């Protein structure tokens, strides 16, 4: 691989994509979709949940709890009675209340079994979110008072919801927009490669000082650069920098790599832009449908046959992992499964694409 040659090919492809109006319109589509989601979120999206917390000892547990509830706003109470009174009166303006006793962290270290008092508003937080908060508090206590959590957690729920269909739609919009942008971005590398075939310029590149590796890496660099920039723009527009950010960035990067590998495979298989266009249309659906069922609709349907059938799609695990990372939910086992499926499918597509491309190059060389 020659770095200078690779960068020259990448620069050429980037300029070609920029000059081509139809390509630019296609690549800007995810931004328009993000704008649409931003408008919908502003019109019908849920308001940022308010957390009423009494924390006289400035315990770090307050930040830990707020971090697991996306876009939450912490309101500091002046006394424990203020929290108790707010929820005793059924005050629906708060999603959660928390009373942290003075010297909470020190009591944990001294094995004194301090008590945390939690109040949940069932109309604002579903059962899954409530369990996540309790588990987070238990994990925090375990980190301070290892080897076992020495804390009592008393919970009270008001305004119990009749259904669990009160998920945070804002993170669903972010996941949907990101996966839509990646599905559109998939078309870039395959289109650039197929256009080289149609214009008969790929063979000319291969007989030049540029190797097949240089050509492939140049096109992958263009696709990677575009997709990472677009993902950042989408997250910024939708206030999507929430949840477990390192895990969110990891999933975005891995799903992007899967998209690039799949795009490269499509470019290796197809010889015309019409052929690759039909394939990419199907792939786009496979990216867009799973997040709908992983998110709110999946919660509404429950354990149905259609939902079970989606488990055979690798994009289901990508959508699940990304959404759980944005919501700071999901178990370690599920996260490892989602990451494993994403990495495994990426490697399979990449190996298949490289094998096909080198096989085609070898055939061309013998002609």
Short mmCIF file of C-alpha atoms in Angstrom, two decimals, residues 26-34 37 172-187 226-227 230-231 234 238 255 280 283-289 291-292 319 322:
data_model
loop_
_atom_site.label_atom_id
_atom_site.label_comp_id
_atom_site.label_asym_id
_atom_site.label_seq_id
_atom_site.Cartn_x
_atom_site.Cartn_y
_atom_site.Cartn_z
CA UNK A 26 -28.38 11.36 -1.87
CA UNK A 27 -25.63 11.92 0.70
CA UNK A 28 -27.41 14.95 2.19
CA UNK A 29 -30.65 13.00 2.65
CA UNK A 30 -29.75 11.84 6.21
CA UNK A 31 -29.36 15.48 7.28
CA UNK A 32 -32.85 16.25 6.00
CA UNK A 33 -34.15 13.20 7.89
CA UNK A 34 -32.38 14.40 11.05
CA UNK A 37 -36.79 14.03 13.49
CA UNK A 172 -35.03 6.44 19.42
CA UNK A 173 -34.93 9.37 16.97
CA UNK A 174 -31.14 9.56 17.34
CA UNK A 175 -30.67 5.82 16.74
CA UNK A 176 -33.04 5.89 13.77
CA UNK A 177 -31.30 8.89 12.20
CA UNK A 178 -27.83 7.39 12.70
CA UNK A 179 -28.79 4.03 11.17
CA UNK A 180 -30.54 5.78 8.29
CA UNK A 181 -27.44 7.86 7.61
CA UNK A 182 -25.25 4.75 7.62
CA UNK A 183 -27.64 2.95 5.26
CA UNK A 184 -27.37 5.87 2.83
CA UNK A 185 -23.61 6.12 3.32
CA UNK A 186 -23.27 2.48 2.31
CA UNK A 187 -24.04 3.48 -1.26
CA UNK A 226 -18.05 11.13 5.06
CA UNK A 227 -19.90 8.80 7.41
CA UNK A 230 -22.36 12.88 8.95
CA UNK A 231 -22.87 10.88 12.16
CA UNK A 234 -26.79 14.05 13.04
CA UNK A 238 -30.66 15.81 17.64
CA UNK A 255 -21.71 -0.14 12.39
CA UNK A 280 -28.77 -1.06 -1.66
CA UNK A 283 -30.15 -3.11 2.49
CA UNK A 284 -31.57 0.29 3.48
CA UNK A 285 -34.78 -1.40 4.62
CA UNK A 286 -32.77 -3.88 6.66
CA UNK A 287 -31.15 -0.92 8.45
CA UNK A 288 -34.34 1.08 8.97
CA UNK A 289 -36.83 -1.61 10.05
CA UNK A 291 -34.68 0.03 15.15
CA UNK A 292 -38.46 0.53 14.90
CA UNK A 319 -29.86 -1.27 16.37
CA UNK A 322 -26.84 1.44 19.67
#
